[in-house]
Short mmCIF file of C-alpha atoms in Angstrom, two decimals:
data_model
loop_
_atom_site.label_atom_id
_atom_site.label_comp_id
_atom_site.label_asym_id
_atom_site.label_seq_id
_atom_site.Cartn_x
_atom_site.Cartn_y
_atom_site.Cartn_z
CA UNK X 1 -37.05 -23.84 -7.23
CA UNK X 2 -39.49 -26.54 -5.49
CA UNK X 3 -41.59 -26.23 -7.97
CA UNK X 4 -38.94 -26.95 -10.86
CA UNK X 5 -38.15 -29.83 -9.11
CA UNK X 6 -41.77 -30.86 -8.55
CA UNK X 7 -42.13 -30.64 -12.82
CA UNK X 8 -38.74 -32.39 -13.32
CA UNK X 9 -39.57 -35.10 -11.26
CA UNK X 10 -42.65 -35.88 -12.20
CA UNK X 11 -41.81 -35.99 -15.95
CA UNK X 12 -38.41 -38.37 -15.24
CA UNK X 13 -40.20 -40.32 -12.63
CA UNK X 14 -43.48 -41.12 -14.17
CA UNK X 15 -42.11 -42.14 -16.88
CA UNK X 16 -39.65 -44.78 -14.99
CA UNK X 17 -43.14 -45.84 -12.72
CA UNK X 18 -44.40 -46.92 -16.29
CA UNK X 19 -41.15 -49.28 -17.27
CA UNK X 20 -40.07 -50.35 -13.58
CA UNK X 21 -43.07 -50.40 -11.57
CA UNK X 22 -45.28 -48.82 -9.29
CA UNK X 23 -43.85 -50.48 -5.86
CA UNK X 24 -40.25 -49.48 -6.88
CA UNK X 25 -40.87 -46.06 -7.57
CA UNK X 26 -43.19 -44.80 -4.78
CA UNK X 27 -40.05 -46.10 -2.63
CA UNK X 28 -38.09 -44.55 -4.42
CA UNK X 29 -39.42 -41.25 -4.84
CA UNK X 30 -40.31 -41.26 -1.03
CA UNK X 31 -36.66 -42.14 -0.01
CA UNK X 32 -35.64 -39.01 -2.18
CA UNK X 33 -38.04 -36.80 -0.44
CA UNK X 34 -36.85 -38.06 2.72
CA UNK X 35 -33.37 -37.87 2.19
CA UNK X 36 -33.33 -34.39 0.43
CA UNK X 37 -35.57 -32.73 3.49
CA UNK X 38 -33.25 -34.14 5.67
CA UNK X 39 -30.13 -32.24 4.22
CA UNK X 40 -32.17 -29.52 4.01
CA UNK X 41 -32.35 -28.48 8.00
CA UNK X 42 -28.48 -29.17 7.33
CA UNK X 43 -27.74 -26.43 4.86
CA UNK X 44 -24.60 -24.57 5.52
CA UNK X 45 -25.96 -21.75 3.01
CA UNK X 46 -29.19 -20.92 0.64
CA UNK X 47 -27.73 -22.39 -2.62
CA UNK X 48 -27.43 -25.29 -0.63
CA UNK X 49 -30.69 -25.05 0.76
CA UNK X 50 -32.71 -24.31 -2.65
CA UNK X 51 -30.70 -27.32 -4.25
CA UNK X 52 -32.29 -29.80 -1.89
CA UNK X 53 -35.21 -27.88 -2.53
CA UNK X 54 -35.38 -28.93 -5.99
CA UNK X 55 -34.71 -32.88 -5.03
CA UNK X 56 -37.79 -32.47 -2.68
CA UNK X 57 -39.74 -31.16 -5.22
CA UNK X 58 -38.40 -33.97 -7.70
CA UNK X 59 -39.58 -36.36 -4.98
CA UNK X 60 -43.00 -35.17 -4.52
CA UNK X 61 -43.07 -34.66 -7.75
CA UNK X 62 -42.76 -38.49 -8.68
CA UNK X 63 -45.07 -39.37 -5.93
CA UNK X 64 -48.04 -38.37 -7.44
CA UNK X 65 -47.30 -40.61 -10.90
CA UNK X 66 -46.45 -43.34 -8.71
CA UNK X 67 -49.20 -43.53 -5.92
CA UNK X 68 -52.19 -42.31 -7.61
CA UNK X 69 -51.05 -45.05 -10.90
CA UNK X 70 -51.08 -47.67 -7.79
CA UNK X 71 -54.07 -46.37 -6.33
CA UNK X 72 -56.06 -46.80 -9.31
CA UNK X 73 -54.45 -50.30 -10.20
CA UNK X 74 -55.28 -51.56 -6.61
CA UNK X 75 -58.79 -50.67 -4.90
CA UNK X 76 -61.98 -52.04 -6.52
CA UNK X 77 -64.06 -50.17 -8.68
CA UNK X 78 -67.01 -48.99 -6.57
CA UNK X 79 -64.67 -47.94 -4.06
CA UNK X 80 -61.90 -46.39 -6.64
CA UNK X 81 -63.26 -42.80 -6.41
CA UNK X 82 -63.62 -42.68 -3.03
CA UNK X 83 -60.27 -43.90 -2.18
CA UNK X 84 -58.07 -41.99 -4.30
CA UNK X 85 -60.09 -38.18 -3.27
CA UNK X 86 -59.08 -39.06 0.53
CA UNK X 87 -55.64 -40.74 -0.30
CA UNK X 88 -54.87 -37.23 -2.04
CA UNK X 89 -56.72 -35.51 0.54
CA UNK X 90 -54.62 -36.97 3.09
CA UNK X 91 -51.85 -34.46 3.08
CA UNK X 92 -53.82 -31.86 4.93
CA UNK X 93 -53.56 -34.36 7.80
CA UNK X 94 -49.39 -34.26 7.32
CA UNK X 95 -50.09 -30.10 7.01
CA UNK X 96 -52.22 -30.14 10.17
CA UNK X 97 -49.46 -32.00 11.83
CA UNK X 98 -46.69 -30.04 10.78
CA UNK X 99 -48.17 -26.57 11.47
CA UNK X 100 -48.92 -28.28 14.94
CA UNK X 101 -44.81 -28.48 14.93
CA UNK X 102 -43.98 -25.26 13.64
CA UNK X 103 -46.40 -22.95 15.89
CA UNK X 104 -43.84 -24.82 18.80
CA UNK X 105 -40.27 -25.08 17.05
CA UNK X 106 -40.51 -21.83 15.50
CA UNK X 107 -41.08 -20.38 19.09
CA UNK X 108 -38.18 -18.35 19.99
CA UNK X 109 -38.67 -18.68 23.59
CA UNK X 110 -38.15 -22.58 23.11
CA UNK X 111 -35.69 -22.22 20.00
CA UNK X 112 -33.09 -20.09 18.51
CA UNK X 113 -34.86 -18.94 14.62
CA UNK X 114 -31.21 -20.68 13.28
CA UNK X 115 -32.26 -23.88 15.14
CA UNK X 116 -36.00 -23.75 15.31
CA UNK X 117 -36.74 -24.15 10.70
CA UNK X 118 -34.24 -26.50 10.98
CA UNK X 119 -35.66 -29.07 13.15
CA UNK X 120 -39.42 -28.32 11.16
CA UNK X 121 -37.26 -29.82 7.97
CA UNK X 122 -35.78 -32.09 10.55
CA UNK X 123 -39.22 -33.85 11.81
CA UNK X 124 -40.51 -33.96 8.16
CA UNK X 125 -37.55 -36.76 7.26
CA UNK X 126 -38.33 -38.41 9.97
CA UNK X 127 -42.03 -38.69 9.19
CA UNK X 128 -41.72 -39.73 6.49
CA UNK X 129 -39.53 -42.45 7.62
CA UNK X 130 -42.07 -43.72 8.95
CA UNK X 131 -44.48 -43.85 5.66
CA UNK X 132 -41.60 -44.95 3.62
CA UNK X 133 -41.55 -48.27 6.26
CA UNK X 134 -45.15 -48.39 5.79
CA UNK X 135 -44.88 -48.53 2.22
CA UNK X 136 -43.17 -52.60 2.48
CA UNK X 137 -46.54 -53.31 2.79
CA UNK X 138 -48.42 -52.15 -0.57
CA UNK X 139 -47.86 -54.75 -3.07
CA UNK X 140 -46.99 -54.19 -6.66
CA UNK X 141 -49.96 -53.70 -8.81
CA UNK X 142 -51.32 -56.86 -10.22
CA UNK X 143 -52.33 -54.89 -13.59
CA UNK X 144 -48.74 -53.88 -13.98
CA UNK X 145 -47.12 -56.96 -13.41
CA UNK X 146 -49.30 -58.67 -15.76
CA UNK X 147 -48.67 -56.45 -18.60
CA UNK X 148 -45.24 -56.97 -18.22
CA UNK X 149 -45.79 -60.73 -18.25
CA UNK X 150 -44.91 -61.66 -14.71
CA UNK X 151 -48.07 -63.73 -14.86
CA UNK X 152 -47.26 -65.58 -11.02
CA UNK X 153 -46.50 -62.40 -8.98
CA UNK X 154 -49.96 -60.95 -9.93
CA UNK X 155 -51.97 -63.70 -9.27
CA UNK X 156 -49.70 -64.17 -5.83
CA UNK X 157 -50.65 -60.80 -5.09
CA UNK X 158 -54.24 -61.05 -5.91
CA UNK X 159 -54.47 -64.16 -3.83
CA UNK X 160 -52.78 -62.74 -0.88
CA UNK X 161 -55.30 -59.70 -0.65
CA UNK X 162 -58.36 -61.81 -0.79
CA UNK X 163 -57.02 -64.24 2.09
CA UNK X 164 -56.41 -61.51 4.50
CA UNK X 165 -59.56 -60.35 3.47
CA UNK X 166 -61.23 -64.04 3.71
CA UNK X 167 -62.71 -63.41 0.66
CA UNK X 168 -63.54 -66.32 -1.69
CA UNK X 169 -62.16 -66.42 -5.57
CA UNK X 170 -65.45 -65.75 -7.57
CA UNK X 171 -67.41 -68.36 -8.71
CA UNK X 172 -68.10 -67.26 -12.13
CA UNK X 173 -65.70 -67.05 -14.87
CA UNK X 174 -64.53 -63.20 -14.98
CA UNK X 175 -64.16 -61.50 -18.63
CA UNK X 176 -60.89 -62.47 -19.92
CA UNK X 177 -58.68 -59.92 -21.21
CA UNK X 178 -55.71 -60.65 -23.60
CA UNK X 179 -52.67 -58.60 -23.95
CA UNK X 180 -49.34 -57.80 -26.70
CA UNK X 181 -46.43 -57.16 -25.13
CA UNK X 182 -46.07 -53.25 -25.75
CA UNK X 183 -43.06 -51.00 -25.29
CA UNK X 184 -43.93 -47.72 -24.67
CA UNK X 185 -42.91 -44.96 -27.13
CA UNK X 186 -43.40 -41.32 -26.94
CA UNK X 187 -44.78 -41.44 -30.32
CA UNK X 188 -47.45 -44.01 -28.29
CA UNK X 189 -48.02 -41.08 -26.00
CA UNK X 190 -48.62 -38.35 -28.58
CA UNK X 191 -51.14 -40.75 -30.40
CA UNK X 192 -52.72 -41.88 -27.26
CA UNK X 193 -53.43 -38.19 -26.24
CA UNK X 194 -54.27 -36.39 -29.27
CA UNK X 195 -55.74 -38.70 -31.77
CA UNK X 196 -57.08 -41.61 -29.76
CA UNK X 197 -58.40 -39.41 -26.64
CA UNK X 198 -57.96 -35.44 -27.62
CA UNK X 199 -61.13 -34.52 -25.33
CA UNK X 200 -60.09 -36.19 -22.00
CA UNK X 201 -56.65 -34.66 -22.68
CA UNK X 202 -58.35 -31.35 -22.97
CA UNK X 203 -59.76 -31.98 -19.84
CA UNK X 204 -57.30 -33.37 -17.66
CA UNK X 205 -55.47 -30.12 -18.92
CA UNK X 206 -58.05 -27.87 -17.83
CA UNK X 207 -58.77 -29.52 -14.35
CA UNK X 208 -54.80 -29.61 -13.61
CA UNK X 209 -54.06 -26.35 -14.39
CA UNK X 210 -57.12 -24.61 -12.99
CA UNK X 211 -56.83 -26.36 -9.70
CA UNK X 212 -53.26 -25.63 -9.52
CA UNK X 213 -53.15 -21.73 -9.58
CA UNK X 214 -56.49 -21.79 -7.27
CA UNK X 215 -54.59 -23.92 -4.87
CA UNK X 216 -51.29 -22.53 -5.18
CA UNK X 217 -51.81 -19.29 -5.49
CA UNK X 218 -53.88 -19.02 -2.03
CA UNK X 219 -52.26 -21.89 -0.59
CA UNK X 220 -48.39 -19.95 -1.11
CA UNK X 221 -49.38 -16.82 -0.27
CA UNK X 222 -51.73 -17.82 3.16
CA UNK X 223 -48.96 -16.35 5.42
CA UNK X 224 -48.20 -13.21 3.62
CA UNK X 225 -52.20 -12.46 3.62
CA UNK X 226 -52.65 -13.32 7.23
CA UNK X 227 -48.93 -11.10 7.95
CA UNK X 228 -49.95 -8.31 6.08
CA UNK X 229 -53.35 -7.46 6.29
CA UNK X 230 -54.04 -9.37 9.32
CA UNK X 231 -51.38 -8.50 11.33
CA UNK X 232 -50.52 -12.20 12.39
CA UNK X 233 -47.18 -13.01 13.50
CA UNK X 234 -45.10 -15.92 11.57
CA UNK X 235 -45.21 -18.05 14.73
CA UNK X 236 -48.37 -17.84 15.11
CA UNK X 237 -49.59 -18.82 11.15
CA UNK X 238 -49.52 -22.51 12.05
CA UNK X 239 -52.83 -22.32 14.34
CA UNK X 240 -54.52 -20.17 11.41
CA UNK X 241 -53.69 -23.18 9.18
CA UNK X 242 -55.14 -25.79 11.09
CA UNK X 243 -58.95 -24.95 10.27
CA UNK X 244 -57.29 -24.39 6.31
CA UNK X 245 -56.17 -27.90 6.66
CA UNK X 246 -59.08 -29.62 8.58
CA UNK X 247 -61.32 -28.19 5.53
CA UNK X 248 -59.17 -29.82 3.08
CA UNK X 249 -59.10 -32.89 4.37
CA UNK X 250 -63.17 -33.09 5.37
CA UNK X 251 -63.89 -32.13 2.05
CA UNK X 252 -62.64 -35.36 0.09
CA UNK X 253 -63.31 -37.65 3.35
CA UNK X 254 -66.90 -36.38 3.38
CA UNK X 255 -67.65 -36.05 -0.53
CA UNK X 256 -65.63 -38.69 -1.77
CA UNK X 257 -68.61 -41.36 -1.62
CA UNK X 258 -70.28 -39.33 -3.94
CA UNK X 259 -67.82 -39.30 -6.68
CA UNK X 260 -68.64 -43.43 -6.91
CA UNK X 261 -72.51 -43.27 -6.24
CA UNK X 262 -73.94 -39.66 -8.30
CA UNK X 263 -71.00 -40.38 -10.83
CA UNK X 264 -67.54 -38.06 -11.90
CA UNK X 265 -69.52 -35.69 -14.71
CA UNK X 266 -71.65 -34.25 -12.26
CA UNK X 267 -69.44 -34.08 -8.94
CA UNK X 268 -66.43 -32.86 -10.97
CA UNK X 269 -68.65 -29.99 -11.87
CA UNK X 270 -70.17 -29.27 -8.83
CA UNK X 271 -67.45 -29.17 -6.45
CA UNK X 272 -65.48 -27.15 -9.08
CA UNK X 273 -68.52 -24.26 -9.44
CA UNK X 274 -68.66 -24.41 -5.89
CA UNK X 275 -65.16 -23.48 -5.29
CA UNK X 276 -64.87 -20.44 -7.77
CA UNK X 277 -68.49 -19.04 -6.55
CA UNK X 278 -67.41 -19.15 -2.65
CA UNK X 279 -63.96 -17.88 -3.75
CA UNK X 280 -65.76 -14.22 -5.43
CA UNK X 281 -67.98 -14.38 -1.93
CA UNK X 282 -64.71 -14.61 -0.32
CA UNK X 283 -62.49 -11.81 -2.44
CA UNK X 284 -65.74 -9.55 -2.15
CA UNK X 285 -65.37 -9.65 1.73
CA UNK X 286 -61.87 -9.39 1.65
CA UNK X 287 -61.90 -6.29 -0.40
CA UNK X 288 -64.20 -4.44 1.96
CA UNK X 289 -62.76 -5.66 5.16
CA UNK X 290 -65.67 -7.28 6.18
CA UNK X 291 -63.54 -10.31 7.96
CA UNK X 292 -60.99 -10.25 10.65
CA UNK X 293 -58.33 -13.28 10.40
CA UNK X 294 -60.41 -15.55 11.88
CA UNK X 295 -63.33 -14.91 9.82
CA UNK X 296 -60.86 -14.97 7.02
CA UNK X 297 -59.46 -18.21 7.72
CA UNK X 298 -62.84 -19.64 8.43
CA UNK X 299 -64.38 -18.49 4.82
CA UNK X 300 -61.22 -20.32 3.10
CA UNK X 301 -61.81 -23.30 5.10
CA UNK X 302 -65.52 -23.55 3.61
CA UNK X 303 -63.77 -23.09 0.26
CA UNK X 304 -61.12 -25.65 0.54
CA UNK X 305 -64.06 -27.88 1.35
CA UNK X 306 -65.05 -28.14 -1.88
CA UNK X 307 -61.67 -27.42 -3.61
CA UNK X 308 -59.75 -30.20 -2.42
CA UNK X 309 -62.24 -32.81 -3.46
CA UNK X 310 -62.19 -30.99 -6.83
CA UNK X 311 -58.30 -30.85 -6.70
CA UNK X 312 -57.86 -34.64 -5.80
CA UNK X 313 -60.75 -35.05 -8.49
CA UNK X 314 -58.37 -33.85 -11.18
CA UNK X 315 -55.63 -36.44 -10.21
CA UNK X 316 -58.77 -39.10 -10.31
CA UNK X 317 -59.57 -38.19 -13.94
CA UNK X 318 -56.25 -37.68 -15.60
CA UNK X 319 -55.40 -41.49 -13.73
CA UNK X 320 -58.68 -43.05 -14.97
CA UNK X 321 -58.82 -41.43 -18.30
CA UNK X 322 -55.60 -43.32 -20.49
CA UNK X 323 -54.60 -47.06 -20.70
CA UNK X 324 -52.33 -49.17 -18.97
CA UNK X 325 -49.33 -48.75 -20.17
CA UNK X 326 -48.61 -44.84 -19.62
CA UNK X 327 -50.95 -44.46 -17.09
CA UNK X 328 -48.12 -42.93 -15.24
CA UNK X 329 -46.65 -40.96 -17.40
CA UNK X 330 -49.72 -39.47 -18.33
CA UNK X 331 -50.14 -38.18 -14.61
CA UNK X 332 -46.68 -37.25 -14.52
CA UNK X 333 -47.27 -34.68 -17.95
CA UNK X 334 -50.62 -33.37 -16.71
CA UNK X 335 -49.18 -32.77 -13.07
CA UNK X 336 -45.97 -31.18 -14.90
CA UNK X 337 -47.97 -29.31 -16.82
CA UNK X 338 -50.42 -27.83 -14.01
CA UNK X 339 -47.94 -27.23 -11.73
CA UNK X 340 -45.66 -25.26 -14.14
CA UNK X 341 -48.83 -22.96 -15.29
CA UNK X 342 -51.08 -22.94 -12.49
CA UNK X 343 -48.19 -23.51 -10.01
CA UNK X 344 -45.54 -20.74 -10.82
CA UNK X 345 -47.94 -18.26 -12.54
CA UNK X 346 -50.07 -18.01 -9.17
CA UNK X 347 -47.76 -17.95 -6.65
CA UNK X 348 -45.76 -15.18 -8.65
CA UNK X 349 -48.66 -12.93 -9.67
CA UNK X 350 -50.12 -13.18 -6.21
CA UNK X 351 -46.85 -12.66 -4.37
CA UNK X 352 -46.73 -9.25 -6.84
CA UNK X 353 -50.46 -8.30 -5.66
CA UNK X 354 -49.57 -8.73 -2.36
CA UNK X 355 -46.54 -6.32 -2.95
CA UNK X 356 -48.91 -3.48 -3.97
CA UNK X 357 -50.66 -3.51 -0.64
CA UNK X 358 -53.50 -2.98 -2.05
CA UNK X 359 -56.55 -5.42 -0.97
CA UNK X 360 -58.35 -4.41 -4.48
CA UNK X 361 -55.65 -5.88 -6.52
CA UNK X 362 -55.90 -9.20 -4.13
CA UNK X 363 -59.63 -9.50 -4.94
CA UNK X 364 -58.88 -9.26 -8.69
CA UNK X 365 -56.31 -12.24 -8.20
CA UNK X 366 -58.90 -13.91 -6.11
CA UNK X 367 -61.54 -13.24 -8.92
CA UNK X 368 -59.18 -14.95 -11.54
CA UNK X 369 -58.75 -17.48 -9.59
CA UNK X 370 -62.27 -18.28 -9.25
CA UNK X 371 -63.22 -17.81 -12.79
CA UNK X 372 -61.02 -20.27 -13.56
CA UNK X 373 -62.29 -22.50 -11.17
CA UNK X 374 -65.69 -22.21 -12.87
CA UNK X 375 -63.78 -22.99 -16.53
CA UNK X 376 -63.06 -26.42 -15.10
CA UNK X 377 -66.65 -27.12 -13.83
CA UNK X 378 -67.70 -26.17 -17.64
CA UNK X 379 -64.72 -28.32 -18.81
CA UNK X 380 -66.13 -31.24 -16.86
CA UNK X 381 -70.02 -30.87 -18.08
CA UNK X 382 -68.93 -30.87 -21.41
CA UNK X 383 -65.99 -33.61 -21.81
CA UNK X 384 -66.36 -35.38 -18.54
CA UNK X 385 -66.50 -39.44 -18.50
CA UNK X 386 -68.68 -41.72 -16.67
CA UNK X 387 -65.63 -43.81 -15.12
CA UNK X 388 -66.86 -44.77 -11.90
CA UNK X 389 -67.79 -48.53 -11.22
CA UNK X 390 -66.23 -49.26 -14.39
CA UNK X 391 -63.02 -51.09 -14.70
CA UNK X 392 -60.22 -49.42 -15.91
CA UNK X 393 -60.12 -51.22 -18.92
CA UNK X 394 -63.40 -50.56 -20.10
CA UNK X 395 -62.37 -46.84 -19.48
CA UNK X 396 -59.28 -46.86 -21.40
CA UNK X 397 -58.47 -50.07 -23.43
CA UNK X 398 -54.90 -50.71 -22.84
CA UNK X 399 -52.42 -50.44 -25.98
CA UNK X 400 -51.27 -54.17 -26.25
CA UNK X 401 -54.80 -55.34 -26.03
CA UNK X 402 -55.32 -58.53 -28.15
CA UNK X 403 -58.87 -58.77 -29.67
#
């Protein structure tokens, strides 16, 4: 149902980021989350609590079409890569933090069960209270607000980040680019992804969808491997997902540079390859018992190293890859997309595997899910773009552009 939401949202929301703004809708989206996790530790009953389900996933949903469009729009070039990997990244840090919280409220000695998943819904509205207050401080992209002719703002908003910054307006003239008010059609998308740019569509496809059941399909199902096989209590999963989490989040912080300095192409690939050939190490240890939980979590760390960057890396390419105008939008359909193949088919077929009992059956998931892995690092040798230091422009001309 989360995951419904999650596709919903990002479809409905992206493509109001496009026509109202980037600043509005990451608010927006964010105050949804918030609100919707909040009724959730107050559901009186589960249809209740898998409706506000679905609005969280609608909210996280349009956070991705709004934050990674403003990422993109707002940090400088050489530093655009970088950036965006550990700005995705930067939800294993909220993950670490909240498995922190569960291994303590869902302690029955401290709390009652009825009590204890409520307050872990509970203390996720209130953090992100606290990011949605942190948010008054991102300003509107300046890209966006010039296409839509709101010529002051942008330059008020360029001028205010290089003061803070103490930087001095350049002293050459900067290329000039000129721009046609353009109002975005869905026959504008269709062109825009099949005729005008069918390969990087074929690839953002690929990288979403890949990623997706790799990530979701382990990610999902982490507590039911570590419960069944492992013997680990459900209390007691939040400290086996800290080392899960602190891989994720190294793994973009630490390769990240790289994505702006050896180029996309070739780190796209490599972190890809990397995940689906430790991922068959990893199944063919888990199939002979070779690893106790610890082991086990410890080999999925390593993994997540180098999956996250490629995860986050998808996000970067889809975002980089289409003009201006439905920059959003196009994150929005390729994140709807992934998520409703990748996302639904792996959690489901894994959740069966599990079922069986069988650690066999597992691997073969596992093996899938690495092969797959290794169809996006193909995917990205052969249609890949040189994007980085390049302005986004020069990447994708926008729609309205005036010769």
């Amino acid at each position: 149902v989360y995951l419904v939401g999650a596709v919903a949202g990002a479809l409905f929301f992206g493509w109001l980021t496009d026509r109202l703004g980037r600043k509005k809708l990451f608010s927006l989206t964010l105050g949804l989350y918030l609100a919707a996790t909040a009724a959730t530790a107050l559901s009186p009953n589960f249809a209740v609590f898998a409706f506000f389900r679905l609005l969280t996933g609608a909210g996280i949903g349009g956070e991705y079409a709004a934050i990674n469009s403003a990422i993109q729009e707002l940090i400088p070039a050489r530093y655009r890569g970088h950036t965006d990997l550990v700005i995705n990244g930067s939800f294993w840090l909220g993950a670490a933090l909240g498995a922190l919280a569960a291994v303590g409220l869902l302690d029955t000695g401290w709390f009652t069960p009825e009590l204890g998943w409520r307050l872990s819904f509970g203390l996720g509205a209130v953090l992100g209270l606290g990011i949605l207050l942190l948010r008054r401080w991102i300003p509107e992209s300046p890209r966006w607000l010039m296409l839509h002719g709101r010529i002051e703002e942008a330059e008020a908003v360029v001028a205010g980040i290089e003061k803070r910054l103490g930087v001095a307006p350049p002293a050459q003239p900067l290329p000039r680019l000129r721009l046609r008010p353009h109002a975005l059609t869905l026959a504008d998308v269709g062109r825009t992804l099949f005729r005008d740019y069918p390969k990087r569509t074929v690839l953002g496809l690929v990288l979403m969808a890949t990623q997706a059941f790799f990530y979701n399909a382990i990610f999902f199902t982490y507590a039911l491997v570590l419960g069944r096989f492992y013997g680990v209590a459900d209390a007691d999963v939040g400290l086996y997902l800290l080392p899960f989490a602190a891989g994720n989040f190294l793994g973009p912080l630490l390769l990240g540079r790289l994505f702006d300095t050896v180029g996309r192409r070739p780190m796209i690939a490599l972190t890809y390859a990397m995940s689906g050939l430790l991922l068959f190490a990893t199944a063919w240890l888990f199939v002979h018992g070779v690893l106790d939980a610890r082991q086990q979590t410890v080999a999925w760390s390593v993994v997540f190293f180098f999956a996250s960057a490629a995860a986050s890396s998808a996000y970067l390419t889809v975002s980089e890859s289409f003009p201006l105008e439905l920059r959003a939008f196009a994150i929005a359909l390729f994140y709807a997309f992934g998520t409703a193949l990748g996302g639904v088919a792996g959690p489901w077929l894994f959740g069966t595997l599990i079922g069986t009992g069988g650690r066999a059956s597992i691997g073969w998931g596992y093996a899938l899910g690495a092969a797959l892995m290794i169809v996006g690092a193909a995917a990205a040798l052969l249609f890949g773009i040189a994007a980085e230091r390049r302005a986004l422009e020069d990447v994708a001309s926008p729609l309205g552009r005036a010769e």
